[in-house]
Coordinates of C-alpha atoms and ligand atoms in Angstrom, one line a residue:
X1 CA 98.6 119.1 67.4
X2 CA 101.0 117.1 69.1
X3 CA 100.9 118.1 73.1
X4 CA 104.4 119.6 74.5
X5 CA 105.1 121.2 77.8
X6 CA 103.9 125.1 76.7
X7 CA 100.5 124.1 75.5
X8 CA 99.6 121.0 77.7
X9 CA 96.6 122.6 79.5
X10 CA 97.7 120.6 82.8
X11 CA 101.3 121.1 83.0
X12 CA 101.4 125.4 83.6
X13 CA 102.3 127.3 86.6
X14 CA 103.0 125.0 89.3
X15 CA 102.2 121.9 87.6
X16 CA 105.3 122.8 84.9
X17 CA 107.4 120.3 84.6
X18 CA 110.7 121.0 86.0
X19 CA 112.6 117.9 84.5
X20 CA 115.9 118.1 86.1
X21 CA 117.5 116.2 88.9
X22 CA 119.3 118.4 91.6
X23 CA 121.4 118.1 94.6
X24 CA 121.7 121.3 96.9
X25 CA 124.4 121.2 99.3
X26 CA 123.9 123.3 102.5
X27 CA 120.4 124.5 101.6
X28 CA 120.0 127.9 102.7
X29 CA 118.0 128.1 106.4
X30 CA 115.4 130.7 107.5
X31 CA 115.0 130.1 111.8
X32 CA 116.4 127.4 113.0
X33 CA 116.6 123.4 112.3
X34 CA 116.4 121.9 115.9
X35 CA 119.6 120.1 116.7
X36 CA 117.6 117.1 118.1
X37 CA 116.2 116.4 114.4
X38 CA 118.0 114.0 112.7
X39 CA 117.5 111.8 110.0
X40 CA 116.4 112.1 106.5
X41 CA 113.0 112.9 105.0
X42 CA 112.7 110.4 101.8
X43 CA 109.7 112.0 99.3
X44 CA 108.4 111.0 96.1
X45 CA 106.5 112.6 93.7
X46 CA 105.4 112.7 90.0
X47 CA 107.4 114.5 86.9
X48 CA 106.1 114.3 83.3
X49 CA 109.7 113.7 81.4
X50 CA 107.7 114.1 78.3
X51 CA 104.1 115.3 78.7
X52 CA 101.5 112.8 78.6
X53 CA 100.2 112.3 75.0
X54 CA 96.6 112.8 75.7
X55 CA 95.2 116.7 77.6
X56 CA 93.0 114.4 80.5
X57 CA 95.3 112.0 81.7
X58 CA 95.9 111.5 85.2
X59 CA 99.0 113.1 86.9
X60 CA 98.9 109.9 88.6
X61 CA 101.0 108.9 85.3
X62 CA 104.4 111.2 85.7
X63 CA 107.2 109.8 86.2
X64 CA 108.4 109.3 89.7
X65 CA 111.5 111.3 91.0
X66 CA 112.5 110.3 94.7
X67 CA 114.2 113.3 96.8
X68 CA 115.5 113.4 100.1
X69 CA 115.8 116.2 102.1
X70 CA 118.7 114.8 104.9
X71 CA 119.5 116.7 107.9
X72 CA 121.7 116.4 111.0
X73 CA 123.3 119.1 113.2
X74 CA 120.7 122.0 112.0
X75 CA 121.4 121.9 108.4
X76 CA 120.4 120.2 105.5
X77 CA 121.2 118.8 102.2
X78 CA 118.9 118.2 99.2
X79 CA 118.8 115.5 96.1
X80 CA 116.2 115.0 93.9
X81 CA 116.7 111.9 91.3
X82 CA 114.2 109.9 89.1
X83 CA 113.2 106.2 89.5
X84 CA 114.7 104.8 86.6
X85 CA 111.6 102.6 85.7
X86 CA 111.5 100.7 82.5
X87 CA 108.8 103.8 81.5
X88 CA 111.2 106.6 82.1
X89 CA 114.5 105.0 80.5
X90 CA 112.1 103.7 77.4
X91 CA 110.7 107.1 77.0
X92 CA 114.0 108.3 77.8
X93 CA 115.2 106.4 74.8
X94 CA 112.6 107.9 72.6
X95 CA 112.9 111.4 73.2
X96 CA 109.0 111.4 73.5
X97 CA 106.1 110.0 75.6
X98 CA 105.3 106.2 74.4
X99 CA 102.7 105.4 76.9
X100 CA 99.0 106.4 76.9
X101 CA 96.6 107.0 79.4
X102 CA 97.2 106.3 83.1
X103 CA 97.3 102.4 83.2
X104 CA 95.5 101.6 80.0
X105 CA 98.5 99.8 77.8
X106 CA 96.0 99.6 75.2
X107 CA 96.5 103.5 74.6
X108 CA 100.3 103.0 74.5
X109 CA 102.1 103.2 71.1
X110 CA 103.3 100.0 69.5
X111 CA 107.2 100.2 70.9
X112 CA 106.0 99.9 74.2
X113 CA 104.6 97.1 73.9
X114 CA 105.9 94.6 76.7
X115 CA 107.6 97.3 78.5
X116 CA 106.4 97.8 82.3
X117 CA 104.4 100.8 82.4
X118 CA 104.5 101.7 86.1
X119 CA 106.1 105.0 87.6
X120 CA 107.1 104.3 91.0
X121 CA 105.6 108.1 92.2
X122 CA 103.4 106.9 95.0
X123 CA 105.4 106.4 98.2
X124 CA 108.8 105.6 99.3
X125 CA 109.5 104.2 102.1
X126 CA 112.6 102.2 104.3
X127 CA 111.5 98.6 105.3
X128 CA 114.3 95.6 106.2
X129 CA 117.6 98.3 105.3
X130 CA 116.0 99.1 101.8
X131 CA 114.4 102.1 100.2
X132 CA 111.5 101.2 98.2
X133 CA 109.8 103.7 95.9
X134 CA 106.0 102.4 95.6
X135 CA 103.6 102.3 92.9
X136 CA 100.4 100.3 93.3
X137 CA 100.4 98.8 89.9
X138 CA 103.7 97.0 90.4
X139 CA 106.1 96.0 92.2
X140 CA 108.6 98.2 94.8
X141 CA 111.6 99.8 93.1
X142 CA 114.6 99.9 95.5
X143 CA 116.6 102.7 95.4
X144 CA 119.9 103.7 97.1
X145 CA 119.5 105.7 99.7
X146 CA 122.8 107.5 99.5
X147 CA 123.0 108.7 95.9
X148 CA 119.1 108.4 95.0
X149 CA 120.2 105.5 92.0
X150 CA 117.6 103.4 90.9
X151 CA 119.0 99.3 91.8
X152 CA 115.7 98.1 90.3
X153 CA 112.5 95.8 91.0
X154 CA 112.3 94.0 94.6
X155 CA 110.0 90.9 95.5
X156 CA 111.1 90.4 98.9
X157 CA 113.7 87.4 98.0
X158 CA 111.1 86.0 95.8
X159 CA 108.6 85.3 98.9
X160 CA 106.2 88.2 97.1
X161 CA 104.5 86.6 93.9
X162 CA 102.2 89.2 93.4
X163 CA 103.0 91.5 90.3
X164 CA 101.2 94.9 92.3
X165 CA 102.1 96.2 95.5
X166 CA 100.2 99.0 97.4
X167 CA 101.8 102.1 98.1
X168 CA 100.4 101.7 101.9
X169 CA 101.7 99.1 103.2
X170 CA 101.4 99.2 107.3
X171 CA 104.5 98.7 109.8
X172 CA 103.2 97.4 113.0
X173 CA 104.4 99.5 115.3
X174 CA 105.5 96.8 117.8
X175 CA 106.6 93.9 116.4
X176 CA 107.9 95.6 113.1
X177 CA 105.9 93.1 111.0
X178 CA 104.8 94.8 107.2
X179 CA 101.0 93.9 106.5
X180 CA 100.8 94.4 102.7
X181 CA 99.3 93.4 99.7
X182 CA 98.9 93.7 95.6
X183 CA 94.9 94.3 94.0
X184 CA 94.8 93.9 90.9
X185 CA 97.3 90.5 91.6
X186 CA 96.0 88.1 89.2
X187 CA 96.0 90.3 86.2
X188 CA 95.0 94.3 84.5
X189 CA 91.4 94.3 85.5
X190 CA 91.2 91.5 87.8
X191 CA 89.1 91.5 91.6
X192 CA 92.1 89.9 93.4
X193 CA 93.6 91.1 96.2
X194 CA 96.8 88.8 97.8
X195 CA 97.7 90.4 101.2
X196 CA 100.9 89.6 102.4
X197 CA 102.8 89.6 106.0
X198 CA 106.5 90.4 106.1
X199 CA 108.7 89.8 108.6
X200 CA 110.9 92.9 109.6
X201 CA 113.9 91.0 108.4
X202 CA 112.1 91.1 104.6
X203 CA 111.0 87.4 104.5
X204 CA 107.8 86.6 103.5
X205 CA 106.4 84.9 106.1
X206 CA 102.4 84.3 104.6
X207 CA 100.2 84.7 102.0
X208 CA 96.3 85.0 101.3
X209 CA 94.3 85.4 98.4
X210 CA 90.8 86.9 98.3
X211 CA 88.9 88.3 95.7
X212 CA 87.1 92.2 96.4
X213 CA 83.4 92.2 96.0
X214 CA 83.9 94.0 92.7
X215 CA 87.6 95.8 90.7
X216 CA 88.3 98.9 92.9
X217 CA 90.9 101.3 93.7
X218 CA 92.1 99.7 96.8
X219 CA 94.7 102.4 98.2
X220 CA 94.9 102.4 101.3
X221 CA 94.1 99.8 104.1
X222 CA 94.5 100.1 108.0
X223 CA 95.6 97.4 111.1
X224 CA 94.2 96.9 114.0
X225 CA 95.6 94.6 116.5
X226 CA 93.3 91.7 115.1
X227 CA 92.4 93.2 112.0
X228 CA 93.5 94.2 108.5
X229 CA 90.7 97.0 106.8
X230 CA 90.4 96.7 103.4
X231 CA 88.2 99.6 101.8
X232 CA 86.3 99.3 98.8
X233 CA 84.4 101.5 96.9
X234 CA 83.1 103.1 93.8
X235 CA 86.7 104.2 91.9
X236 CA 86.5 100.9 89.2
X237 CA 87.7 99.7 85.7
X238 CA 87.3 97.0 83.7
X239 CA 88.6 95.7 80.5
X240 CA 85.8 96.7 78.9
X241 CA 86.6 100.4 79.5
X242 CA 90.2 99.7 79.1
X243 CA 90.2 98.6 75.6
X244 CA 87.6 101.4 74.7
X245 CA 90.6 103.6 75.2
X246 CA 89.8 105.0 78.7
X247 CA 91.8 106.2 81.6
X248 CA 92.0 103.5 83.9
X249 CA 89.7 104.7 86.9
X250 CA 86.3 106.1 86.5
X251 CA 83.5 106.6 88.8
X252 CA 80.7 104.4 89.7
X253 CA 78.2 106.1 92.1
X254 CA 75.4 103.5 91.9
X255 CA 77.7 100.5 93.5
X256 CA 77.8 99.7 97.3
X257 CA 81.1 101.1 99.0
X258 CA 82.7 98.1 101.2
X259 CA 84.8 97.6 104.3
X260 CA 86.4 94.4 104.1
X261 CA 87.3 93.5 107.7
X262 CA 90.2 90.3 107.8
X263 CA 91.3 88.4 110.3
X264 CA 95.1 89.5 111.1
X265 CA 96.7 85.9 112.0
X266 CA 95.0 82.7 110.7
X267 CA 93.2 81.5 107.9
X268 CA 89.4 83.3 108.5
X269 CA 87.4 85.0 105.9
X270 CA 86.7 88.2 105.0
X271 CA 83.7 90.1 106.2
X272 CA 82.7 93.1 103.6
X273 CA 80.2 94.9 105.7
X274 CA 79.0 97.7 103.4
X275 CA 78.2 101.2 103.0
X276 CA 76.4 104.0 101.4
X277 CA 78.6 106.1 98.6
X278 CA 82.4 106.9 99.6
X279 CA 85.6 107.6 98.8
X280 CA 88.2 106.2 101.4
X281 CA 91.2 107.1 99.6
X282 CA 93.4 107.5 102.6
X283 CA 93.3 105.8 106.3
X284 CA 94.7 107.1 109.4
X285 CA 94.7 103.8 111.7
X286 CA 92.4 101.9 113.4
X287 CA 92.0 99.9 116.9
X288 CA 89.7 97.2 118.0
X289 CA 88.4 95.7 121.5
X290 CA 85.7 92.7 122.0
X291 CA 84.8 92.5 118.3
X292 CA 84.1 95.8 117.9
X293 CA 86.5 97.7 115.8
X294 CA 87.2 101.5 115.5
X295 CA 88.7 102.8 111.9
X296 CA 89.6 106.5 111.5
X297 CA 90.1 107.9 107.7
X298 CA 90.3 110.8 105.3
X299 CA 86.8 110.4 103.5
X300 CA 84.6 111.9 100.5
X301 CA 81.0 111.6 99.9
X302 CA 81.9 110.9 96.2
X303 CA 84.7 111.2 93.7
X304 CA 87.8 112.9 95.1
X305 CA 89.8 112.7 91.4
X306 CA 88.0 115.0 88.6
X307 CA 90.2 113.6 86.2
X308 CA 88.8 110.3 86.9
X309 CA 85.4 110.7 85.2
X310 CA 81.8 109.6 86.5
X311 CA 80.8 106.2 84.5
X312 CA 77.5 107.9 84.2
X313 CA 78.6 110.8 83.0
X314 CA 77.6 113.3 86.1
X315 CA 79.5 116.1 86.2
X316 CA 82.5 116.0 89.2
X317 CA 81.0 117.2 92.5
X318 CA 83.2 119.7 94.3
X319 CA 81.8 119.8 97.6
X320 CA 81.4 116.4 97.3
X321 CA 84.8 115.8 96.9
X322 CA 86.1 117.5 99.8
X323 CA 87.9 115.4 102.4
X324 CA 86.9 115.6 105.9
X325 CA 87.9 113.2 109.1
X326 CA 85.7 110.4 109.8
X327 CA 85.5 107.9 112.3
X328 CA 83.6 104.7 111.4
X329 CA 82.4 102.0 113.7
X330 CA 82.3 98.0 112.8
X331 CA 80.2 95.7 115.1
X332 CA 81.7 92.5 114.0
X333 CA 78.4 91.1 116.1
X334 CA 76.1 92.6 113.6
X335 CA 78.1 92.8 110.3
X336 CA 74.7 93.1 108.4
X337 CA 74.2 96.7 109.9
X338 CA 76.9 97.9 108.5
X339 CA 79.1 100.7 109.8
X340 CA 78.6 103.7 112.2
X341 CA 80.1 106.9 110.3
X342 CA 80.8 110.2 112.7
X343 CA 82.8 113.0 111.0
X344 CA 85.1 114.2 113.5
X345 CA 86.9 117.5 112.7
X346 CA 84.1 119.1 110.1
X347 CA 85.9 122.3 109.7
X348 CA 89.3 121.0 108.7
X349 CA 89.6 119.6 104.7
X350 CA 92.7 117.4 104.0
X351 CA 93.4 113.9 102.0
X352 CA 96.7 112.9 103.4
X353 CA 96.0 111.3 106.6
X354 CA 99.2 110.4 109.4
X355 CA 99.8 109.3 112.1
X356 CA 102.7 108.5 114.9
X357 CA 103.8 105.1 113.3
X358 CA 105.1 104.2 116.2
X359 CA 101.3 102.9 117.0
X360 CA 100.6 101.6 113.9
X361 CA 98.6 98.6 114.4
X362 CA 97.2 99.4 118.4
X363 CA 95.1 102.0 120.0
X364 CA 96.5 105.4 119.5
X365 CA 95.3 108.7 120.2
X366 CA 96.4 111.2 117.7
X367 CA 96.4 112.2 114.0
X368 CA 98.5 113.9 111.5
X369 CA 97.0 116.3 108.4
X370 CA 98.0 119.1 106.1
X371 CA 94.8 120.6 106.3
X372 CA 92.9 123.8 105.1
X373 CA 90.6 125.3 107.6
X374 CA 88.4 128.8 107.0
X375 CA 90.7 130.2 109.9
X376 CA 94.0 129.7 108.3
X377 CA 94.4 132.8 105.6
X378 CA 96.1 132.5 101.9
X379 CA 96.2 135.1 99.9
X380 CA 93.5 134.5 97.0
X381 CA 95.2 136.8 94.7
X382 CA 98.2 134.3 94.5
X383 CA 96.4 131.0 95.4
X384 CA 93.0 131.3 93.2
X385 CA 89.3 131.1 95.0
X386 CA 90.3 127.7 96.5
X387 CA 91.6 127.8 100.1
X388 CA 94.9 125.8 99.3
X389 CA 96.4 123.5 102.7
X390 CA 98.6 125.1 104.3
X391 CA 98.5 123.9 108.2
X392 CA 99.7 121.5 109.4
X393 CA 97.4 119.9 112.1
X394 CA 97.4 117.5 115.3
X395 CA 94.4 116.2 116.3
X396 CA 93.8 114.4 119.4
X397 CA 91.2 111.7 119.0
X398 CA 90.8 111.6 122.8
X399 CA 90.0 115.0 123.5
X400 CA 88.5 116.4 120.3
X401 CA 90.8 118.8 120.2
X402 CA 92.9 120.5 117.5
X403 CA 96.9 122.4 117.4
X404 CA 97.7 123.6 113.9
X405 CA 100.6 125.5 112.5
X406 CA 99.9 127.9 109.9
X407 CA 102.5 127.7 107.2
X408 CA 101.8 131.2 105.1
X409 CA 99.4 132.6 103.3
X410 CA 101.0 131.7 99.6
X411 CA 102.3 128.3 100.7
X412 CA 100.7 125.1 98.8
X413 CA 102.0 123.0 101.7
X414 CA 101.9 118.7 100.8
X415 CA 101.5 116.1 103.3
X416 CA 102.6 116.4 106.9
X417 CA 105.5 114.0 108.3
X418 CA 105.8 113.2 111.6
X419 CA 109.5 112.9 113.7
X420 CA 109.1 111.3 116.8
X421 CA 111.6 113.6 119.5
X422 CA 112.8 110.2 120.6
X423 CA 112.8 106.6 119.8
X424 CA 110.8 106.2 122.9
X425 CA 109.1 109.4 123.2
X426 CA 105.4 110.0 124.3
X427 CA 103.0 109.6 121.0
X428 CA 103.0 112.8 119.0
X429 CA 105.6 114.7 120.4
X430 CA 108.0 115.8 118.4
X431 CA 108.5 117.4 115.4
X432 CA 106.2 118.0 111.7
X433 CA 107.3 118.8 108.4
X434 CA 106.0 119.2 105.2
X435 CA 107.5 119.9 101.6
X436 CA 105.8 123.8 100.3
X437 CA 105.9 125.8 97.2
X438 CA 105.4 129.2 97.7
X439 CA 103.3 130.8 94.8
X440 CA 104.6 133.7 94.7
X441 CA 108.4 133.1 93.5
X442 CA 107.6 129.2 92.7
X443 CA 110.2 128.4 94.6
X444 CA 110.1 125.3 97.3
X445 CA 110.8 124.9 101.1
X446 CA 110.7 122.4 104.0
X447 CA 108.6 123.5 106.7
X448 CA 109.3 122.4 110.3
X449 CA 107.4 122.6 113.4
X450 CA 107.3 121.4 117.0
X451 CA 104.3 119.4 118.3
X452 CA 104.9 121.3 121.7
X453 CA 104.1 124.7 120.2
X454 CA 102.2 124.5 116.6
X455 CA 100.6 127.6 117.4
X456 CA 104.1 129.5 117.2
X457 CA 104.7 128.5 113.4
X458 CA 107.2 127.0 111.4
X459 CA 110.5 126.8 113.5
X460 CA 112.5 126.6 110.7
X461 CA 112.2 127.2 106.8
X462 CA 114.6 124.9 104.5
X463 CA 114.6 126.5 101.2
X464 CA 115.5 125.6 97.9
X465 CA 116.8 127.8 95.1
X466 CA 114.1 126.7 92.5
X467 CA 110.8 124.7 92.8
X468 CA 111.3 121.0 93.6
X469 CA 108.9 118.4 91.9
X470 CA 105.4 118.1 93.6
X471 CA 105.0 115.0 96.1
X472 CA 102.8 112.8 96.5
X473 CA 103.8 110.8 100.0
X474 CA 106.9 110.9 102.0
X475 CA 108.1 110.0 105.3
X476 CA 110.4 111.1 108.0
X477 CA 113.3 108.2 108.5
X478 CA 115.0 109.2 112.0
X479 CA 118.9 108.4 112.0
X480 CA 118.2 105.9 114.6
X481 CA 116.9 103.4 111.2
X482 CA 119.2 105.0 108.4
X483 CA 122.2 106.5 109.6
X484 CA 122.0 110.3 107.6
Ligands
FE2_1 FE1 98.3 107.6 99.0

C-alpha cells in the first residue's frame, strides 16, 4: 500500500504535513514586542510535499521551507516559502515522492536519476548580503530575503569547490571571517573533509583538505581563536550500506569517537585525539589559552536519532540519547590522553546549543538552550510521558549558574535565538526567542523574552493563525545587517 499523508505512521498530529506557503500580515500580538527589537528572525525547517515513500525514513529528508518572522516597531509580519530545490520542483513535477530514503539515491526511482537530491531544511543563515538556506549534503541555496524566492545554488563566486557544505558554518565574531567546510567533499561515501575560510566580503580566501579518521556525520564543528574542532564520531555510512538499500546514517557503537583539533591559520595538521562513545551533534563554542583548549557542546552517550538504526542491531537507547551540556578539555601537550569530559548543567536536557555570536571564535562566557528541566511543568495529558522543551535557558559558564524562561505547559518550543540589545551590548543581554506550537489548538507562536528578567516569562507571544512548519535552526538577523 502506497504511503500518503493519512496513513504515514510519522506524519500525524504535529508532524502533519501542512504543505502550504503563507504570508501573515500584522500577526496578532499577546504582551508586548519590545520596540528596541528589530530585525528579522530567518527559520528553516522540513515539510514532506509528498510523504516520503518508505514508513522509516528520516525527517531529515522533507523538503525545506524557509520563513521569516520580521519585526520592527512592536509588530510583526510572517512568510513562510519553500526552497525550490531541484528535489521539490522535480517531485513537484510529479505529483508524487521520486526520491528514497534520506541520502541513499540508490533508493530513488529511475526519473530522478541525475537530479540533486538535497533539501536545503538545515539552517539559513545571512553571510556577505546573502541568505543561504543550508543543507549539509550540498551546497547553499540563496534565497531572497524579501519575498522568500528561491535564486538558486551559491559557491562563493566559484572560490568553494566542494559539492557539500555544513549547515554550521562559524562567523568569527571579530573579524567576520566564515570558517566552514563540506565532508563528504570528494564524493557519496567518501572520508573527506575540505574546510574552507571566507572572507566577510564572500571571497574564498583558503582551502584545505583532510581526510576524517573514518565517514561520519560531521555536523557541527567549533572555533577557537587558534583552533577549528572537528568532532567525529559513531553516526557512519558507507557504500556498502547505501547500495543495500539503507538510510544513509546508522549507528556504530564499537568505533572510537574523535576530536579533530586544526590549526586555524597555516598549513599544520590535524590532531584527532580520541574518545570513548558520543554523540556531539551540536557545539556551543570553544576557547583556547597556552595549548590547552576548552570546547563546550550538546552531547549523548550514544545515538541521539532512533530513526538512524544501530549497525549492530541494538535496540535505540533512550536515556542514552538524552542531551546534556558538556565541557571537554584538550591538552594539545598530551594529545594521547585524550580529552577531559565534565557535564556541566546535568539537570537541563536540550540538543540545540547557542550562543552570543558576537564571541564566536574567543572566550565567552554564556550559553543559549531550549531546554527541558524536571522543574519546568507541561501538561502530560497534551504532551505525552516525555517532558517536551519548553524553556528557554541562559547559562553562565563562569558562574555555574542558570536563568530560564518557562514558555507553557503545552508549548513544544524549538531552538532558542539570541538578539543582542545592541550592536555593542554586553554578551548575553538582550533578548530570546524561539518558534512554539502549542498542542492544544496546533497552532504556532513566537516566543520572546528578555535576558534581564527570564524568570518573568515570555514578554511577548507572536501568534499565528495555524501551525507553521517545524524548524530545524534559525537565527535572529538584527536590522543593523538586513535592513527589515
Ligand atoms: Fe544542526
Amino acid at each position: 500500500m502506497a504511503l500518503t499523508y493519512a496513513n504515514h505512521p510519522a506524519l500525524q498530529g504535529p508532524m502533519e504535513p501542512a504543505r502550504f506557503a503563507s504570508q501573515v500580515h500584522d500577526c496578532e500580538v499577546v504582551g508586548e514586542i519590545p520596540a528596541g527589537l528589530k530585525g528579522t528572525f530567518f527559520r528553516v525547517g522540513a515539510e514532506w510535499l509528498y510523504p516520503p515513500k518508505f514508513p522509516d525514513d528520516s525527517p531529515f529528508a522533507a523538503d525545506g521551507i524557509a520563513s521569516a518572522f520580521r519585526i520592527a516597531d512592536g509588530s510583526c509580519d510572517f512568510a513562510a516559502r519553500f526552497v525550490e530545490t531541484p528535489r521539490y520542483l522535480a517531485n513537484k513535477a510529479a505529483r508524487r515522492q521520486l526520491f528514497g530514503y534520506y541520502r541513499n539515491p540508490f533508493t530513488d526511482e529511475p526519473e530522478a536519476t541525475g537530479i540533486s537530491g538535497t533539501v536545503s531544511n538545515t539552517n539559513i543563515i545571512v553571510f556577505a548580503g546573502r541568505l543561504l538556506a543550508l543543507k549539509e549534503d550540498a551546497l547553499p541555496y540563496e534565497v531572497d530575503p524579501a519575498t522568500l524566492a528561491t535564486i538558486g545554488p551559491h559557491d562563493f563566486g566559484g572560490g568553494y569547490s566542494a559539492p557539500t557544505f555544513t549547515a554550521h558554518p562559524k562567523v568569527d565574531g571579530q573579524t567576520g571571517e566564515m570558517i566552514t567546510y563540506g565532508y563528504e567533499a570528494e564524493g557519496l561515501a567518501s572520508n573527506a573533509i575540505w574546510v574552507y575560510t571566507i572572507a566577510p566580503d564572500g571571497r574564498v580566501t583558503s582551502e584545505r583538505r583532510i581526510a576524517a579518521p573514518y565517514l561520519s556525520m560531521v555536523h557541527d564543528i567549533a572555533i577557537s581563536q587558534n583552533f577549528i574542532l572537528i568532532p567525529v564520531y559513531g553516526m557512519v555510512s558507507g557504500m556498502e550500506r547505501l547500495r543495500a538499500g539503507k538510510v544513509h546514517w546508522g549507528w556504530d557503537g564499537t568505533v572510537p569517537s574523535y576530536i579533530g583539533v586544526m590549526p586555524r591559520r597555516g598549513n599544520g595538521d590535524v590532531v584527532w585525539v580520541a574518545g570513548p562513545e558520543m554523540a556531539m551533534v551540536h557545539t556551543f563554542s570553544a576557547s583556547d589559552d597556552g595549548g590547552v583548549i576548552a570546547l563546550i557542546a550538546a552531547v549523548s552517550d550514544s545515538n541521539p536519532f532512533p530513526f538512524f538504526p544501530d549497525v549492530h542491531g541494538k535496540p535505540f537507547d533512550p536515556a542514552k540519547a538524552r542531551t546534556t551540556i558538556r565541557k571537554y578539555v584538550i591538552d594539545l601537550a598530551r594529545p594521547a590522553d585524550g580529552w577531559r569530559e565534565e557535564v556541566l548543567f546535568p539537570e537541563w536536557a536540550g540538543a540545540l546549543s547557542r550562543i552570543d555570536e558576537r564571541y564566536c571564535g574567543h572566550p565567552f562566557r554564556y550559553g543559549f538552550l531550549s531546554a527541558a528541566h524536571p522543574a519546568m511543568p507541561y501538561d502530560a495529558a497534551v504532551m505525552g510521558p516525555r517532558p517536551p522543551s519548553n524553556a528557554l535557558a541562559r547559562f553562565d559558564f563562569a558562574t555555574g549558574t542558570v536563568e530560564a524562561m518557562h514558555c507553557g505547559e503545552t508549548l513544544a518550543v524549538s531552538e532558542i535565538a539570541f538578539a543582542p540589545r545592541s550592536p555593542d551590548a554586553p554578551e548575553g543581554d538582550g533578548w530570546v526567542m524561539a518558534f512554539a506550537t502549542d498542542y492544544t489548538d496546533m497552532k504556532s507562536q513566537l516566543v520572546i523574552g528578555d535576558t534581564a528578567n527570564l524568570a518573568a516569562g515570555p514578554l511577548a507571544r507572536v501568534k499565528l493563525p495555524f501551525r507553521a512548519p517545524g524548524q530545524i535552526h534559525g537565527n535572529w538577523v538584527p536590522d543593523w545587517v538586513l535592513p527589515v
